[in-house]
Amino acid sequence: MHAVLENIVQRFSRELNGLDLDTVQRHPLEKSYLWGIQEIVEHLVLSYRLSTRELEGCLAKGRVAGRQRRTPVQWVLQLMVLSFGHFPRGAPALEETMPGVGFMPAADGEDLAALLRKELELLDEVLGRCRRQYGMERVAADPILGPMRVDQWRRFHFIHTAHHLEQLLRVKNELAPEVNRSNVFSVALAEKLRIPAQRSVT
């Protein structure tokens, strides 16, 4: 897996490992509309699968999104998310990425970590094929951010996963305060990325 994605999946896995089945199924404040730990992972898994399908469709068609223009809103969102590493808190998830009852069997933290890695590896493999076939073209369009290059897709999923890692830490602090947690967000996300806005990550 590309080092950028390997970095974030390792951080996420460290926080999931050691969590038992009961803990990952509970909801913060005992409110069912607040995502628990398994639902956070389910949302990420669905996000990875949605991107994988979009990119595989691009490969199958033999076409890229290079000629597709970004809207002004998409340009601003790409600047905010990809360049400055800011993922707006409270932004609604796409319907296709909403976790739901029965989407996947109840699992403990170790199993969730393994699933997260598996799905991110599949996405990264498809991104690698897009990079080899299309180079630095914009390969496919995200429903919110619009058309992106392979390096931008990787950066987006790093930032999106990091955003939900922060959420996981807040939930874990409430549900399992006795479990040791690493302080993975002691510095600004943009600083941790260490990826200049104009530098490609291939």
XYZ file of N, CA and C in Angstrom, residues 13-192:
540
model
N -5.734 1.392 13.039
C -5.699 0.031 13.565
C -5.224 0.006 15.012
N -4.256 0.858 15.343
C -3.770 0.909 16.724
C -4.892 1.260 17.688
N -5.779 2.141 17.263
C -6.869 2.555 18.136
C -7.990 1.526 18.198
N -8.128 0.709 17.158
C -9.182 -0.309 17.146
C -8.769 -1.577 17.895
N -7.522 -1.963 17.742
C -7.058 -3.208 18.363
C -7.227 -3.143 19.886
N -7.757 -4.230 20.447
C -7.977 -4.284 21.884
C -9.392 -3.923 22.305
N -10.212 -3.430 21.364
C -11.595 -3.091 21.699
C -12.474 -4.332 21.542
N -13.273 -4.623 22.564
C -14.096 -5.829 22.508
C -15.385 -5.579 21.736
N -16.109 -6.663 21.509
C -17.320 -6.629 20.695
C -18.354 -5.674 21.271
N -18.540 -5.707 22.582
C -19.555 -4.859 23.212
C -19.238 -3.380 23.030
N -17.978 -3.020 23.196
C -17.595 -1.609 23.112
C -17.836 -1.043 21.725
N -17.468 -1.775 20.685
C -17.568 -1.222 19.327
C -19.015 -1.165 18.835
N -19.941 -1.864 19.518
C -21.343 -1.823 19.111
C -22.135 -0.730 19.824
N -21.603 -0.184 20.885
C -22.342 0.821 21.667
C -22.325 2.179 20.980
N -23.289 3.011 21.343
C -23.405 4.358 20.794
C -23.024 5.384 21.852
N -22.377 6.474 21.447
C -22.053 7.530 22.408
C -23.321 8.064 23.079
N -23.235 8.297 24.381
C -24.347 8.840 25.167
C -25.594 7.958 25.096
N -25.394 6.692 24.654
C -26.502 5.746 24.510
C -27.569 6.243 23.540
N -27.170 7.070 22.572
C -28.107 7.599 21.579
C -27.846 6.911 20.242
N -28.871 6.248 19.729
C -28.692 5.400 18.554
C -28.351 6.178 17.290
N -28.682 7.472 17.248
C -28.389 8.243 16.042
C -26.934 8.717 15.993
N -26.202 8.556 17.077
C -24.777 8.885 17.082
C -23.986 7.635 16.711
N -23.067 7.780 15.769
C -22.315 6.622 15.302
C -21.436 6.045 16.397
N -21.506 4.709 16.502
C -20.557 4.003 17.335
C -19.313 3.671 16.531
N -18.416 2.920 17.143
C -17.127 2.643 16.510
C -17.290 1.791 15.252
N -18.128 0.747 15.320
C -18.313 -0.070 14.123
C -18.929 0.745 12.998
N -19.849 1.649 13.308
C -20.485 2.455 12.270
C -19.501 3.423 11.619
N -18.562 3.935 12.388
C -17.513 4.784 11.805
C -16.713 3.989 10.782
N -16.339 2.771 11.152
C -15.576 1.926 10.230
C -16.419 1.553 9.011
N -17.685 1.223 9.224
C -18.568 0.894 8.107
C -18.648 2.051 7.117
N -18.765 3.273 7.625
C -18.823 4.449 6.751
C -17.563 4.553 5.911
N -16.407 4.347 6.519
C -15.153 4.411 5.767
C -15.073 3.302 4.730
N -15.469 2.092 5.112
C -15.454 0.966 4.176
C -16.345 1.262 2.976
N -17.538 1.787 3.224
C -18.443 2.129 2.128
C -17.865 3.243 1.258
N -17.173 4.185 1.869
C -16.529 5.265 1.108
C -15.436 4.716 0.200
N -14.621 3.805 0.736
C -13.572 3.196 -0.077
C -14.181 2.420 -1.245
N -15.238 1.665 -0.963
C -15.860 0.862 -2.021
C -16.492 1.738 -3.094
N -17.095 2.857 -2.693
C -17.686 3.772 -3.668
C -16.618 4.326 -4.598
N -15.485 4.727 -4.032
C -14.383 5.248 -4.849
C -13.805 4.155 -5.741
N -13.657 2.950 -5.194
C -13.119 1.836 -5.982
C -13.993 1.568 -7.193
N -15.308 1.555 -7.008
C -16.225 1.318 -8.136
C -16.109 2.426 -9.177
N -16.002 3.661 -8.739
C -15.881 4.786 -9.670
C -14.597 4.673 -10.484
N -13.518 4.346 -9.829
C -12.229 4.248 -10.509
C -12.165 3.022 -11.423
N -12.743 1.915 -10.987
C -12.788 0.731 -11.852
C -13.617 1.003 -13.099
N -14.694 1.790 -12.957
C -15.486 2.176 -14.119
C -14.680 3.006 -15.098
N -13.832 3.872 -14.573
C -12.961 4.692 -15.413
C -11.985 3.804 -16.188
N -11.428 2.799 -15.508
C -10.493 1.880 -16.172
C -11.202 1.050 -17.239
N -12.409 0.594 -16.934
C -13.144 -0.246 -17.879
C -13.532 0.529 -19.138
N -13.878 1.804 -18.969
C -14.286 2.624 -20.114
C -13.093 3.119 -20.918
N -11.923 3.124 -20.288
C -10.750 3.651 -20.974
C -10.794 5.153 -21.145
N -11.578 5.809 -20.286
C -11.714 7.258 -20.367
C -11.339 7.873 -19.039
N -10.842 9.098 -19.082
C -10.515 9.825 -17.864
C -11.420 11.034 -17.750
N -11.383 11.649 -16.573
C -12.220 12.821 -16.339
C -11.447 14.108 -16.598
N -10.338 13.999 -17.333
C -9.470 15.153 -17.543
C -10.149 16.351 -18.176
N -11.114 16.076 -19.040
C -11.795 17.188 -19.701
C -12.962 17.736 -18.893
N -13.306 17.058 -17.820
C -14.409 17.530 -16.991
C -13.939 18.703 -16.149
N -14.660 19.771 -16.180
C -14.268 20.972 -15.454
C -14.812 20.944 -14.036
N -14.016 21.459 -13.110
C -14.499 21.610 -11.745
C -15.401 22.836 -11.657
N -16.451 22.735 -10.866
C -17.284 23.903 -10.603
C -16.536 24.812 -9.627
N -16.928 26.077 -9.524
C -16.281 26.960 -8.535
C -16.357 26.407 -7.112
N -17.483 25.791 -6.771
C -17.619 25.219 -5.428
C -16.640 24.069 -5.244
N -16.514 23.210 -6.249
C -15.575 22.096 -6.162
C -14.140 22.587 -6.071
N -13.827 23.650 -6.776
C -12.478 24.217 -6.707
C -12.167 24.671 -5.279
N -13.134 25.348 -4.642
C -12.947 25.816 -3.270
C -12.820 24.638 -2.311
N -13.669 23.616 -2.500
C -13.612 22.448 -1.625
C -12.296 21.698 -1.767
N -11.803 21.562 -2.993
C -10.510 20.906 -3.176
C -9.396 21.705 -2.513
N -9.468 23.013 -2.608
C -8.465 23.852 -1.957
C -8.504 23.644 -0.445
N -9.704 23.653 0.120
C -9.861 23.534 1.573
C -9.432 22.150 2.064
N -9.888 21.101 1.376
C -9.636 19.737 1.854
C -8.248 19.248 1.449
N -7.923 19.350 0.157
C -6.688 18.746 -0.343
C -5.453 19.589 -0.045
N -5.592 20.910 -0.137
C -4.417 21.762 0.072
C -4.188 22.095 1.536
N -5.284 22.374 2.272
C -5.138 22.812 3.659
C -5.462 21.704 4.665
N -5.924 20.552 4.186
C -6.158 19.429 5.090
C -7.308 19.632 6.042
N -8.265 20.495 5.679
C -9.400 20.752 6.563
C -10.632 20.026 6.046
N -11.130 19.082 6.846
C -12.358 18.375 6.488
C -13.452 18.920 7.398
N -14.470 19.576 6.838
C -15.473 20.235 7.680
C -16.224 19.263 8.568
N -16.203 19.513 9.862
C -16.919 18.661 10.811
C -18.425 18.897 10.664
N -19.187 17.827 10.714
C -20.633 17.947 10.602
C -21.163 17.883 9.189
N -20.258 17.781 8.197
C -20.711 17.671 6.806
C -21.460 16.348 6.630
N -22.642 16.371 6.004
C -23.424 15.134 5.868
C -22.737 14.124 4.960
N -22.831 12.853 5.334
C -22.256 11.779 4.516
C -23.173 11.487 3.338
N -22.594 11.042 2.243
C -23.393 10.596 1.113
C -24.269 9.420 1.540
N -25.447 9.328 0.958
C -26.358 8.249 1.313
C -25.717 6.885 1.093
N -24.913 6.770 0.020
C -24.272 5.486 -0.297
C -23.232 5.066 0.727
N -22.822 5.994 1.591
C -21.789 5.679 2.576
C -22.329 5.679 4.005
N -23.643 5.713 4.151
C -24.237 5.708 5.484
C -24.273 4.283 6.030
N -23.754 4.073 7.236
C -23.836 2.739 7.836
C -25.284 2.404 8.165
N -25.618 1.134 8.116
C -26.986 0.721 8.401
C -27.039 -0.604 9.122
N -28.170 -0.847 9.767
C -28.349 -2.094 10.499
C -28.260 -3.269 9.523
N -27.428 -4.233 9.864
C -27.306 -5.423 9.038
C -26.340 -5.296 7.880
N -25.669 -4.146 7.741
C -24.711 -4.005 6.640
C -23.605 -5.037 6.758
N -23.112 -5.228 7.967
C -22.071 -6.224 8.187
C -22.252 -6.812 9.571
N -21.786 -8.048 9.793
C -21.939 -8.681 11.106
C -21.194 -7.891 12.174
N -21.672 -7.993 13.393
C -20.971 -7.364 14.511
C -19.561 -7.921 14.603
N -18.600 -7.038 14.817
C -17.195 -7.451 14.854
C -16.487 -6.700 15.972
N -15.397 -7.273 16.459
C -14.610 -6.571 17.470
C -13.588 -5.664 16.795
N -12.806 -4.962 17.599
C -11.874 -3.988 17.056
C -10.840 -4.573 16.129
N -10.335 -5.758 16.457
C -9.312 -6.388 15.618
C -9.860 -6.735 14.235
N -11.089 -7.272 14.210
C -11.698 -7.619 12.927
C -12.009 -6.373 12.099
N -12.436 -5.312 12.772
C -12.714 -4.062 12.058
C -11.429 -3.481 11.459
N -10.337 -3.570 12.202
C -9.051 -3.077 11.696
C -8.635 -3.859 10.460
N -8.847 -5.188 10.480
C -8.489 -6.014 9.332
C -9.351 -5.662 8.119
N -10.647 -5.422 8.345
C -11.537 -5.051 7.244
C -11.142 -3.707 6.654
N -10.843 -2.749 7.517
C -10.446 -1.420 7.049
C -9.212 -1.519 6.159
N -8.222 -2.264 6.599
C -6.997 -2.431 5.809
C -7.296 -3.106 4.479
N -8.083 -4.168 4.495
C -8.388 -4.894 3.265
C -9.024 -3.976 2.230
N -10.017 -3.184 2.637
C -10.733 -2.326 1.684
C -9.846 -1.188 1.186
N -8.982 -0.672 2.054
C -8.089 0.401 1.628
C -7.020 -0.142 0.686
N -6.571 -1.358 0.901
C -5.616 -1.983 -0.017
C -6.234 -2.177 -1.399
N -7.497 -2.590 -1.445
C -8.180 -2.764 -2.729
C -8.295 -1.434 -3.463
N -8.653 -0.382 -2.735
C -8.740 0.950 -3.344
C -7.382 1.396 -3.855
N -6.346 1.189 -3.059
C -5.016 1.641 -3.451
C -4.517 0.884 -4.674
N -4.875 -0.387 -4.779
C -4.462 -1.173 -5.951
C -5.091 -0.598 -7.222
N -6.352 -0.219 -7.139
C -7.030 0.376 -8.296
C -6.418 1.742 -8.617
N -6.093 2.511 -7.600
C -5.433 3.797 -7.830
C -4.092 3.605 -8.525
N -3.376 2.561 -8.145
C -2.104 2.272 -8.800
C -2.290 1.964 -10.280
N -3.323 1.207 -10.616
C -3.592 0.899 -12.027
C -3.981 2.164 -12.797
N -4.755 3.035 -12.157
C -5.124 4.307 -12.799
C -3.883 5.157 -13.058
N -2.971 5.159 -12.098
C -1.745 5.952 -12.252
C -0.920 5.434 -13.431
N -0.816 4.111 -13.546
C -0.040 3.541 -14.643
C -0.708 3.777 -15.996
N -2.014 3.765 -16.029
C -2.735 3.905 -17.298
C -2.916 5.361 -17.722
N -3.140 6.242 -16.746
C -3.504 7.621 -17.090
C -2.511 8.679 -16.610
N -1.473 8.259 -15.899
C -0.480 9.228 -15.458
C -1.071 10.260 -14.516
N -0.817 11.548 -14.808
C -1.261 12.628 -13.933
C -2.562 13.272 -14.412
N -3.300 12.570 -15.248
C -4.625 13.057 -15.650
C -5.584 12.968 -14.464
N -6.634 13.774 -14.515
C -7.728 13.591 -13.558
C -8.473 12.326 -13.976
N -8.477 11.335 -13.104
C -8.930 10.015 -13.532
C -10.422 9.783 -13.353
N -11.025 10.381 -12.334
C -12.444 10.178 -12.066
C -12.920 11.296 -11.154
N -14.242 11.425 -11.069
C -14.820 12.528 -10.293
C -15.457 12.023 -9.005
N -15.108 12.646 -7.899
C -15.776 12.406 -6.627
C -17.108 13.155 -6.635
N -18.177 12.596 -6.034
C -19.476 13.269 -6.061
C -19.477 14.667 -5.450
N -18.577 14.927 -4.513
C -18.528 16.230 -3.850
C -17.381 17.088 -4.363
N -16.182 16.525 -4.417
C -14.987 17.306 -4.764
C -14.766 17.439 -6.262
N -15.427 16.605 -7.046
C -15.252 16.694 -8.490
C -14.071 15.880 -8.982
N -13.612 16.122 -10.235
C -12.535 15.317 -10.829
C -11.200 15.515 -10.120
N -10.491 14.387 -9.916
C -9.215 14.441 -9.201
C -8.198 13.511 -9.829
N -6.913 13.850 -9.656
C -5.812 12.985 -10.043
C -5.643 11.878 -9.000
N -4.800 10.892 -9.323
C -4.564 9.789 -8.395
C -4.003 10.302 -7.072
N -3.029 11.205 -7.117
C -2.460 11.713 -5.868
C -3.498 12.443 -5.036
N -4.450 13.110 -5.706
C -5.496 13.812 -4.971
C -6.493 12.843 -4.350
N -6.779 11.742 -5.064
C -7.637 10.725 -4.480
C -7.007 10.152 -3.214
N -5.718 9.858 -3.255
C -5.047 9.316 -2.062
C -5.074 10.344 -0.929
N -4.813 11.574 -1.268
C -4.796 12.620 -0.243
C -6.177 12.783 0.374
N -7.212 12.755 -0.466
C -8.568 12.872 0.049
C -8.876 11.757 1.036
N -8.545 10.508 0.685
C -8.880 9.405 1.581
C -8.029 9.418 2.837
N -6.812 9.928 2.756
C -6.027 10.114 3.980
C -6.733 11.100 4.905
N -7.116 12.250 4.359
C -7.715 13.303 5.179
C -9.079 12.875 5.709
N -9.864 12.216 4.867
C -11.181 11.737 5.296
C -11.052 10.699 6.407
N -10.112 9.771 6.259
C -9.910 8.756 7.286
C -9.380 9.385 8.568
N -8.481 10.356 8.445
C -7.958 11.053 9.623
C -9.063 11.807 10.346
N -9.982 12.393 9.585
C -11.129 13.087 10.174
C -11.940 12.125 11.042
N -12.158 10.912 10.543
C -12.940 9.951 11.318
C -12.112 9.279 12.400
N -10.795 9.322 12.291
C -9.965 8.859 13.396
C -10.134 9.783 14.598
N -10.218 11.079 14.348
C -10.499 12.018 15.434
C -11.847 11.703 16.078
N -12.846 11.415 15.239
C -14.165 11.042 15.755
C -14.063 9.762 16.584
N -13.324 8.780 16.072
C -13.145 7.524 16.805
C -12.542 7.772 18.178
N -11.549 8.642 18.246
C -10.898 8.915 19.530
C -11.864 9.549 20.522
N -12.746 10.426 20.042
C -13.741 11.033 20.931
C -14.715 9.982 21.459
N -15.185 9.110 20.567
C -16.116 8.053 20.967
C -15.429 7.077 21.917
N -14.202 6.710 21.592
C -13.452 5.773 22.420
C -13.196 6.347 23.805
N -12.968 7.627 23.883
C -12.730 8.285 25.165
C -13.941 8.163 26.078
N -15.120 8.162 25.479
C -16.337 8.010 26.279
C -16.637 6.551 26.610
N -16.527 5.697 25.603
C -16.946 4.305 25.786
C -15.894 3.439 26.458
N -14.628 3.742 26.231
C -13.555 2.907 26.793
C -12.424 3.795 27.311
N -12.710 4.640 28.310
C -11.672 5.574 28.784
C -10.482 4.881 29.424
N -10.679 3.603 29.838
C -9.585 2.893 30.493
C -8.557 2.353 29.510
N -8.899 2.339 28.199
C -7.979 1.834 27.184
C -6.986 2.928 26.833
N -5.694 2.607 26.834
C -4.676 3.590 26.493
C -4.860 4.068 25.070
N -4.680 5.365 24.857
C -4.828 5.935 23.530
C -3.579 6.732 23.187
N -3.173 6.658 21.935
C -2.030 7.448 21.488
C -2.514 8.826 21.104
N -1.706 9.833 21.385
C -2.088 11.206 21.071
C -1.686 11.519 19.635
N -2.448 10.975 18.679
C -2.039 11.066 17.282
C -2.360 12.409 16.659
N -3.124 13.251 17.370
C -3.491 14.531 16.778
C -3.023 15.689 17.650
N -1.756 15.606 18.091
C -1.205 16.651 18.919
C -0.750 17.853 18.105
N -0.623 17.696 16.800
C -0.269 18.819 15.929
C -1.299 18.908 14.824
N -1.296 20.046 14.131
C -2.297 20.270 13.089
C -2.195 19.227 11.992
N -3.334 18.836 11.459
C -3.364 17.812 10.415
C -2.523 18.216 9.216
N -2.630 19.459 8.790
C -1.879 19.909 7.625
C -0.372 19.767 7.847
N 0.079 19.956 9.105
C 1.503 19.805 9.393
C 1.899 18.337 9.338
N 1.038 17.449 9.858
C 1.359 16.029 9.862
C 1.421 15.458 8.455
